[in-house]
Amino acid sequence: MVQVDVFWSYAIGAGFGTAAARAAVAEPVRPLLSDRRFTTTVLFLSCVFAPSGLWLVWQFTGWETMHAAPTTADLPAWLVATFAMTNVTQGIVGYCVARHLWRSGHRYLSWLQMPLGYFAMFFVLAYGWDGTGYRRFFAPTTAAWRAGEFDPLGFLTSPVALTLYGMGVVLIPTMLWLQAGWWAGDGLARARAGALLLVVPFSLGLGTAAVATVALRTLGVLPGLLACAVLVVTVFHPRGLAGLLARAFSLTTRRSVPAPSAA
């Protein structure tokens, strides 16, 4: 969705950035534009992620805009161009921030960029701007949204959902395979890292966003915001759930390989 992809792109880029920085620990320091993993990340964002967003905004305009724009005619050209651009640029920002934090010694903060991005993404998806984000998501057409329909099970077989499945089969395994390889190399360690990378968005991202949405809808704006602040600090604190998952990643890292002698 247009409103969430800016955060999703950041999370993807940050995930690549932290994994790349970890993989490069035993390598000579290279400028960003000489970093082959950065090139891989940009190619993924521009050739896989960004096209998927444009496909959805063209084919399912109402759903992709959370029913803010029912048809393509309701979208200004500059907005579509900006959407396409930010699906790449925000991922680059995420990569650079995570890379810089890791190299500065702030490894937990570097790793945290990914789950924070997913949390922001899922919060907008669940709450939206008026508490109806999840209802907008499960309305496959603008007509269904305007009619007040809410049928999550029916959505699962809608053209929108079927398209998402097809895209997910390409996007998610490719992303996990690349990032897991940078974290852990090949073999069983790579599979374990991939499983951990899959757990993070749904536990720290979706899970936290769902609780925050319920808090806001139940308690009201001010008490809800206070509860959300406490929730976020608790979950993402180094001694919270995020810290627990981050420590699990350290078990999948590779041993440093000594640089070859110049002699």
PDB file of C-alpha atoms in Angstrom, residues 27-217:
ATOM      1  CA  GLU A  27      36.794  -7.412   4.684  1.00  0.00           C
ATOM      2  CA  PRO A  28      38.622  -4.183   3.816  1.00  0.00           C
ATOM      3  CA  VAL A  29      36.515  -1.066   4.372  1.00  0.00           C
ATOM      4  CA  ARG A  30      35.006   0.049   1.078  1.00  0.00           C
ATOM      5  CA  PRO A  31      33.145   3.215   0.047  1.00  0.00           C
ATOM      6  CA  LEU A  32      29.387   2.770  -0.260  1.00  0.00           C
ATOM      7  CA  LEU A  33      29.371   2.826  -4.059  1.00  0.00           C
ATOM      8  CA  SER A  34      32.075   0.143  -4.132  1.00  0.00           C
ATOM      9  CA  ASP A  35      30.065  -2.114  -1.806  1.00  0.00           C
ATOM     10  CA  ARG A  36      28.779  -5.042  -3.874  1.00  0.00           C
ATOM     11  CA  ARG A  37      26.135  -5.825  -1.265  1.00  0.00           C
ATOM     12  CA  PHE A  38      24.811  -2.281  -1.574  1.00  0.00           C
ATOM     13  CA  THR A  39      24.548  -2.847  -5.328  1.00  0.00           C
ATOM     14  CA  THR A  40      22.644  -6.075  -4.688  1.00  0.00           C
ATOM     15  CA  THR A  41      20.272  -4.234  -2.351  1.00  0.00           C
ATOM     16  CA  VAL A  42      19.572  -1.471  -4.867  1.00  0.00           C
ATOM     17  CA  LEU A  43      18.938  -4.056  -7.580  1.00  0.00           C
ATOM     18  CA  PHE A  44      16.500  -5.897  -5.312  1.00  0.00           C
ATOM     19  CA  LEU A  45      14.650  -2.693  -4.438  1.00  0.00           C
ATOM     20  CA  SER A  46      14.468  -1.428  -8.009  1.00  0.00           C
ATOM     21  CA  CYS A  47      13.881  -4.713  -9.847  1.00  0.00           C
ATOM     22  CA  VAL A  48      11.685  -6.614  -7.377  1.00  0.00           C
ATOM     23  CA  PHE A  49      10.182  -4.395  -4.674  1.00  0.00           C
ATOM     24  CA  ALA A  50       9.385  -1.173  -6.557  1.00  0.00           C
ATOM     25  CA  PRO A  51       7.756  -2.917  -9.558  1.00  0.00           C
ATOM     26  CA  SER A  52       5.461  -4.862  -7.225  1.00  0.00           C
ATOM     27  CA  GLY A  53       4.170  -1.604  -5.759  1.00  0.00           C
ATOM     28  CA  LEU A  54       3.580  -0.069  -9.186  1.00  0.00           C
ATOM     29  CA  TRP A  55       1.761  -3.209 -10.326  1.00  0.00           C
ATOM     30  CA  LEU A  56      -0.595  -2.957  -7.354  1.00  0.00           C
ATOM     31  CA  VAL A  57      -1.197   0.776  -7.706  1.00  0.00           C
ATOM     32  CA  TRP A  58      -2.097   0.285 -11.374  1.00  0.00           C
ATOM     33  CA  GLN A  59      -4.166  -2.901 -11.056  1.00  0.00           C
ATOM     34  CA  PHE A  60      -5.801  -2.316  -7.646  1.00  0.00           C
ATOM     35  CA  THR A  61      -5.640   1.453  -7.189  1.00  0.00           C
ATOM     36  CA  GLY A  62      -8.303   1.687  -4.497  1.00  0.00           C
ATOM     37  CA  TRP A  63      -6.827  -1.040  -2.325  1.00  0.00           C
ATOM     38  CA  GLU A  64      -3.217   0.090  -2.813  1.00  0.00           C
ATOM     39  CA  THR A  65      -4.106   3.631  -1.672  1.00  0.00           C
ATOM     40  CA  MET A  66      -6.200   2.373   1.272  1.00  0.00           C
ATOM     41  CA  HIS A  67      -9.198   3.564  -0.780  1.00  0.00           C
ATOM     42  CA  ALA A  68      -8.067   7.188  -0.747  1.00  0.00           C
ATOM     43  CA  ALA A  69      -8.000   7.129  -4.563  1.00  0.00           C
ATOM     44  CA  PRO A  70     -10.531   4.783  -6.213  1.00  0.00           C
ATOM     45  CA  THR A  71      -8.997   4.839  -9.722  1.00  0.00           C
ATOM     46  CA  THR A  72      -5.742   5.730 -11.450  1.00  0.00           C
ATOM     47  CA  ALA A  73      -7.417   8.902 -12.720  1.00  0.00           C
ATOM     48  CA  ASP A  74      -7.587  10.098  -9.113  1.00  0.00           C
ATOM     49  CA  LEU A  75      -3.806   9.849  -8.711  1.00  0.00           C
ATOM     50  CA  PRO A  76      -1.613  12.770  -9.815  1.00  0.00           C
ATOM     51  CA  ALA A  77       1.372  11.738 -11.904  1.00  0.00           C
ATOM     52  CA  TRP A  78       3.817  13.281  -9.439  1.00  0.00           C
ATOM     53  CA  LEU A  79       2.469  11.090  -6.640  1.00  0.00           C
ATOM     54  CA  VAL A  80       2.949   7.902  -8.637  1.00  0.00           C
ATOM     55  CA  ALA A  81       6.479   8.974  -9.604  1.00  0.00           C
ATOM     56  CA  THR A  82       7.297   9.818  -5.985  1.00  0.00           C
ATOM     57  CA  PHE A  83       5.886   6.484  -4.838  1.00  0.00           C
ATOM     58  CA  ALA A  84       8.092   4.610  -7.297  1.00  0.00           C
ATOM     59  CA  MET A  85      11.148   6.625  -6.289  1.00  0.00           C
ATOM     60  CA  THR A  86      10.705   6.285  -2.523  1.00  0.00           C
ATOM     61  CA  ASN A  87      10.307   2.523  -2.806  1.00  0.00           C
ATOM     62  CA  VAL A  88      13.989   2.585  -3.735  1.00  0.00           C
ATOM     63  CA  THR A  89      15.367   5.657  -1.962  1.00  0.00           C
ATOM     64  CA  GLN A  90      13.952   4.795   1.456  1.00  0.00           C
ATOM     65  CA  GLY A  91      15.514   1.365   1.204  1.00  0.00           C
ATOM     66  CA  ILE A  92      18.825   3.034   0.424  1.00  0.00           C
ATOM     67  CA  VAL A  93      18.375   5.254   3.486  1.00  0.00           C
ATOM     68  CA  GLY A  94      17.672   2.190   5.636  1.00  0.00           C
ATOM     69  CA  TYR A  95      20.766   0.447   4.305  1.00  0.00           C
ATOM     70  CA  CYS A  96      23.001   3.467   4.914  1.00  0.00           C
ATOM     71  CA  VAL A  97      21.690   4.112   8.431  1.00  0.00           C
ATOM     72  CA  ALA A  98      22.076   0.471   9.485  1.00  0.00           C
ATOM     73  CA  ARG A  99      25.524   0.257   7.899  1.00  0.00           C
ATOM     74  CA  HIS A 100      26.699   3.445   9.604  1.00  0.00           C
ATOM     75  CA  LEU A 101      25.393   2.387  13.013  1.00  0.00           C
ATOM     76  CA  TRP A 102      27.083  -1.006  12.763  1.00  0.00           C
ATOM     77  CA  ARG A 103      30.402   0.513  11.746  1.00  0.00           C
ATOM     78  CA  SER A 104      30.112   3.026  14.593  1.00  0.00           C
ATOM     79  CA  GLY A 105      29.826   0.190  17.086  1.00  0.00           C
ATOM     80  CA  HIS A 106      26.066   0.553  17.695  1.00  0.00           C
ATOM     81  CA  ARG A 107      25.251  -2.956  16.573  1.00  0.00           C
ATOM     82  CA  TYR A 108      21.970  -3.350  18.427  1.00  0.00           C
ATOM     83  CA  LEU A 109      20.691  -0.027  17.077  1.00  0.00           C
ATOM     84  CA  SER A 110      21.780  -1.124  13.622  1.00  0.00           C
ATOM     85  CA  TRP A 111      19.844  -4.373  13.898  1.00  0.00           C
ATOM     86  CA  LEU A 112      16.875  -2.541  15.429  1.00  0.00           C
ATOM     87  CA  GLN A 113      16.303  -0.434  12.309  1.00  0.00           C
ATOM     88  CA  MET A 114      14.687  -3.390  10.562  1.00  0.00           C
ATOM     89  CA  PRO A 115      12.054  -4.286  13.216  1.00  0.00           C
ATOM     90  CA  LEU A 116      11.316  -0.605  13.859  1.00  0.00           C
ATOM     91  CA  GLY A 117      10.610  -0.158  10.163  1.00  0.00           C
ATOM     92  CA  TYR A 118       8.318  -3.180  10.151  1.00  0.00           C
ATOM     93  CA  PHE A 119       6.549  -1.915  13.264  1.00  0.00           C
ATOM     94  CA  ALA A 120       5.839   1.431  11.581  1.00  0.00           C
ATOM     95  CA  MET A 121       4.666  -0.368   8.450  1.00  0.00           C
ATOM     96  CA  PHE A 122       2.270  -2.689  10.255  1.00  0.00           C
ATOM     97  CA  PHE A 123       0.996   0.083  12.527  1.00  0.00           C
ATOM     98  CA  VAL A 124      -0.053   2.192   9.541  1.00  0.00           C
ATOM     99  CA  LEU A 125      -1.531  -0.931   7.980  1.00  0.00           C
ATOM    100  CA  ALA A 126      -3.511  -1.815  11.119  1.00  0.00           C
ATOM    101  CA  TYR A 127      -4.476   1.617  12.429  1.00  0.00           C
ATOM    102  CA  GLY A 128      -4.215   3.819   9.365  1.00  0.00           C
ATOM    103  CA  TRP A 129      -4.890   7.455  10.093  1.00  0.00           C
ATOM    104  CA  ASP A 130      -8.292   7.013  11.696  1.00  0.00           C
ATOM    105  CA  GLY A 131      -8.283   3.584  13.326  1.00  0.00           C
ATOM    106  CA  THR A 132      -9.694   1.816  10.255  1.00  0.00           C
ATOM    107  CA  GLY A 133      -6.475   0.644   8.630  1.00  0.00           C
ATOM    108  CA  TYR A 134      -7.180  -3.064   9.058  1.00  0.00           C
ATOM    109  CA  ARG A 135     -10.703  -2.649   7.651  1.00  0.00           C
ATOM    110  CA  ARG A 136      -9.315  -0.846   4.613  1.00  0.00           C
ATOM    111  CA  PHE A 137      -6.790  -3.646   4.118  1.00  0.00           C
ATOM    112  CA  PHE A 138      -9.439  -6.373   4.120  1.00  0.00           C
ATOM    113  CA  ALA A 139     -11.688  -4.468   1.690  1.00  0.00           C
ATOM    114  CA  PRO A 140     -10.447  -5.627  -1.739  1.00  0.00           C
ATOM    115  CA  THR A 141     -12.351  -2.941  -3.649  1.00  0.00           C
ATOM    116  CA  THR A 142     -13.408   0.617  -2.925  1.00  0.00           C
ATOM    117  CA  ALA A 143     -17.023  -0.445  -3.394  1.00  0.00           C
ATOM    118  CA  ALA A 144     -16.615  -3.010  -0.610  1.00  0.00           C
ATOM    119  CA  TRP A 145     -15.000  -0.382   1.615  1.00  0.00           C
ATOM    120  CA  ARG A 146     -17.766   2.149   1.040  1.00  0.00           C
ATOM    121  CA  ALA A 147     -20.385  -0.516   1.705  1.00  0.00           C
ATOM    122  CA  GLY A 148     -18.814  -1.194   5.094  1.00  0.00           C
ATOM    123  CA  GLU A 149     -17.987  -4.801   4.257  1.00  0.00           C
ATOM    124  CA  PHE A 150     -15.510  -6.611   6.511  1.00  0.00           C
ATOM    125  CA  ASP A 151     -14.819 -10.150   5.358  1.00  0.00           C
ATOM    126  CA  PRO A 152     -11.224 -11.232   6.097  1.00  0.00           C
ATOM    127  CA  LEU A 153     -11.858 -14.803   4.942  1.00  0.00           C
ATOM    128  CA  GLY A 154     -13.375 -13.596   1.688  1.00  0.00           C
ATOM    129  CA  PHE A 155     -10.395 -11.316   1.142  1.00  0.00           C
ATOM    130  CA  LEU A 156      -8.049 -14.321   1.162  1.00  0.00           C
ATOM    131  CA  THR A 157      -9.412 -15.473  -2.212  1.00  0.00           C
ATOM    132  CA  SER A 158      -9.806 -12.019  -3.765  1.00  0.00           C
ATOM    133  CA  PRO A 159      -7.799 -10.960  -6.851  1.00  0.00           C
ATOM    134  CA  VAL A 160      -5.770  -8.636  -4.619  1.00  0.00           C
ATOM    135  CA  ALA A 161      -4.798 -11.449  -2.260  1.00  0.00           C
ATOM    136  CA  LEU A 162      -3.974 -13.848  -5.099  1.00  0.00           C
ATOM    137  CA  THR A 163      -1.693 -11.212  -6.600  1.00  0.00           C
ATOM    138  CA  LEU A 164      -0.005 -10.682  -3.231  1.00  0.00           C
ATOM    139  CA  TYR A 165       0.632 -14.418  -2.922  1.00  0.00           C
ATOM    140  CA  GLY A 166       2.312 -14.491  -6.322  1.00  0.00           C
ATOM    141  CA  MET A 167       4.484 -11.506  -5.488  1.00  0.00           C
ATOM    142  CA  GLY A 168       5.344 -12.887  -2.076  1.00  0.00           C
ATOM    143  CA  VAL A 169       6.595 -16.149  -3.578  1.00  0.00           C
ATOM    144  CA  VAL A 170       9.228 -14.131  -5.438  1.00  0.00           C
ATOM    145  CA  LEU A 171       9.984 -11.263  -3.046  1.00  0.00           C
ATOM    146  CA  ILE A 172      10.162 -12.933   0.359  1.00  0.00           C
ATOM    147  CA  PRO A 173      12.316 -16.012  -0.394  1.00  0.00           C
ATOM    148  CA  THR A 174      14.739 -13.890  -2.443  1.00  0.00           C
ATOM    149  CA  MET A 175      15.119 -11.345   0.351  1.00  0.00           C
ATOM    150  CA  LEU A 176      15.516 -13.990   3.052  1.00  0.00           C
ATOM    151  CA  TRP A 177      18.009 -15.993   1.002  1.00  0.00           C
ATOM    152  CA  LEU A 178      20.219 -12.957   0.403  1.00  0.00           C
ATOM    153  CA  GLN A 179      20.098 -11.579   3.938  1.00  0.00           C
ATOM    154  CA  ALA A 180      20.500 -14.978   5.595  1.00  0.00           C
ATOM    155  CA  GLY A 181      23.535 -15.693   3.441  1.00  0.00           C
ATOM    156  CA  TRP A 182      25.150 -12.451   4.555  1.00  0.00           C
ATOM    157  CA  TRP A 183      24.415 -13.262   8.180  1.00  0.00           C
ATOM    158  CA  ALA A 184      25.477 -16.875   8.238  1.00  0.00           C
ATOM    159  CA  GLY A 185      26.984 -18.136   5.003  1.00  0.00           C
ATOM    160  CA  ASP A 186      25.626 -21.406   3.633  1.00  0.00           C
ATOM    161  CA  GLY A 187      24.234 -24.613   5.093  1.00  0.00           C
ATOM    162  CA  LEU A 188      22.002 -25.055   8.121  1.00  0.00           C
ATOM    163  CA  ALA A 189      23.142 -21.767   9.635  1.00  0.00           C
ATOM    164  CA  ARG A 190      21.695 -19.952   6.626  1.00  0.00           C
ATOM    165  CA  ALA A 191      18.356 -21.715   7.043  1.00  0.00           C
ATOM    166  CA  ARG A 192      18.299 -20.819  10.732  1.00  0.00           C
ATOM    167  CA  ALA A 193      19.105 -17.189   9.998  1.00  0.00           C
ATOM    168  CA  GLY A 194      16.349 -17.126   7.389  1.00  0.00           C
ATOM    169  CA  ALA A 195      13.854 -18.446   9.924  1.00  0.00           C
ATOM    170  CA  LEU A 196      14.891 -15.766  12.428  1.00  0.00           C
ATOM    171  CA  LEU A 197      14.566 -13.077   9.765  1.00  0.00           C
ATOM    172  CA  LEU A 198      11.024 -14.271   9.109  1.00  0.00           C
ATOM    173  CA  VAL A 199      10.107 -14.226  12.799  1.00  0.00           C
ATOM    174  CA  VAL A 200      11.209 -10.621  13.362  1.00  0.00           C
ATOM    175  CA  PRO A 201       8.637  -8.788  11.173  1.00  0.00           C
ATOM    176  CA  PHE A 202       5.693 -10.765  12.483  1.00  0.00           C
ATOM    177  CA  SER A 203       6.626 -10.735  16.170  1.00  0.00           C
ATOM    178  CA  LEU A 204       8.174  -7.304  16.672  1.00  0.00           C
ATOM    179  CA  GLY A 205       6.413  -5.696  13.718  1.00  0.00           C
ATOM    180  CA  LEU A 206       2.906  -7.082  13.334  1.00  0.00           C
ATOM    181  CA  GLY A 207       2.496  -8.238  16.933  1.00  0.00           C
ATOM    182  CA  THR A 208       3.510  -4.923  18.477  1.00  0.00           C
ATOM    183  CA  ALA A 209       1.499  -2.935  15.929  1.00  0.00           C
ATOM    184  CA  ALA A 210      -1.616  -5.006  16.623  1.00  0.00           C
ATOM    185  CA  VAL A 211      -1.370  -4.410  20.376  1.00  0.00           C
ATOM    186  CA  ALA A 212      -0.755  -0.693  19.805  1.00  0.00           C
ATOM    187  CA  THR A 213      -3.798  -0.473  17.538  1.00  0.00           C
ATOM    188  CA  VAL A 214      -6.020  -2.181  20.101  1.00  0.00           C
ATOM    189  CA  ALA A 215      -4.707   0.172  22.803  1.00  0.00           C
ATOM    190  CA  LEU A 216      -5.479   3.273  20.745  1.00  0.00           C
ATOM    191  CA  ARG A 217      -8.942   2.083  19.750  1.00  0.00           C
TER     192      ARG A 217
END
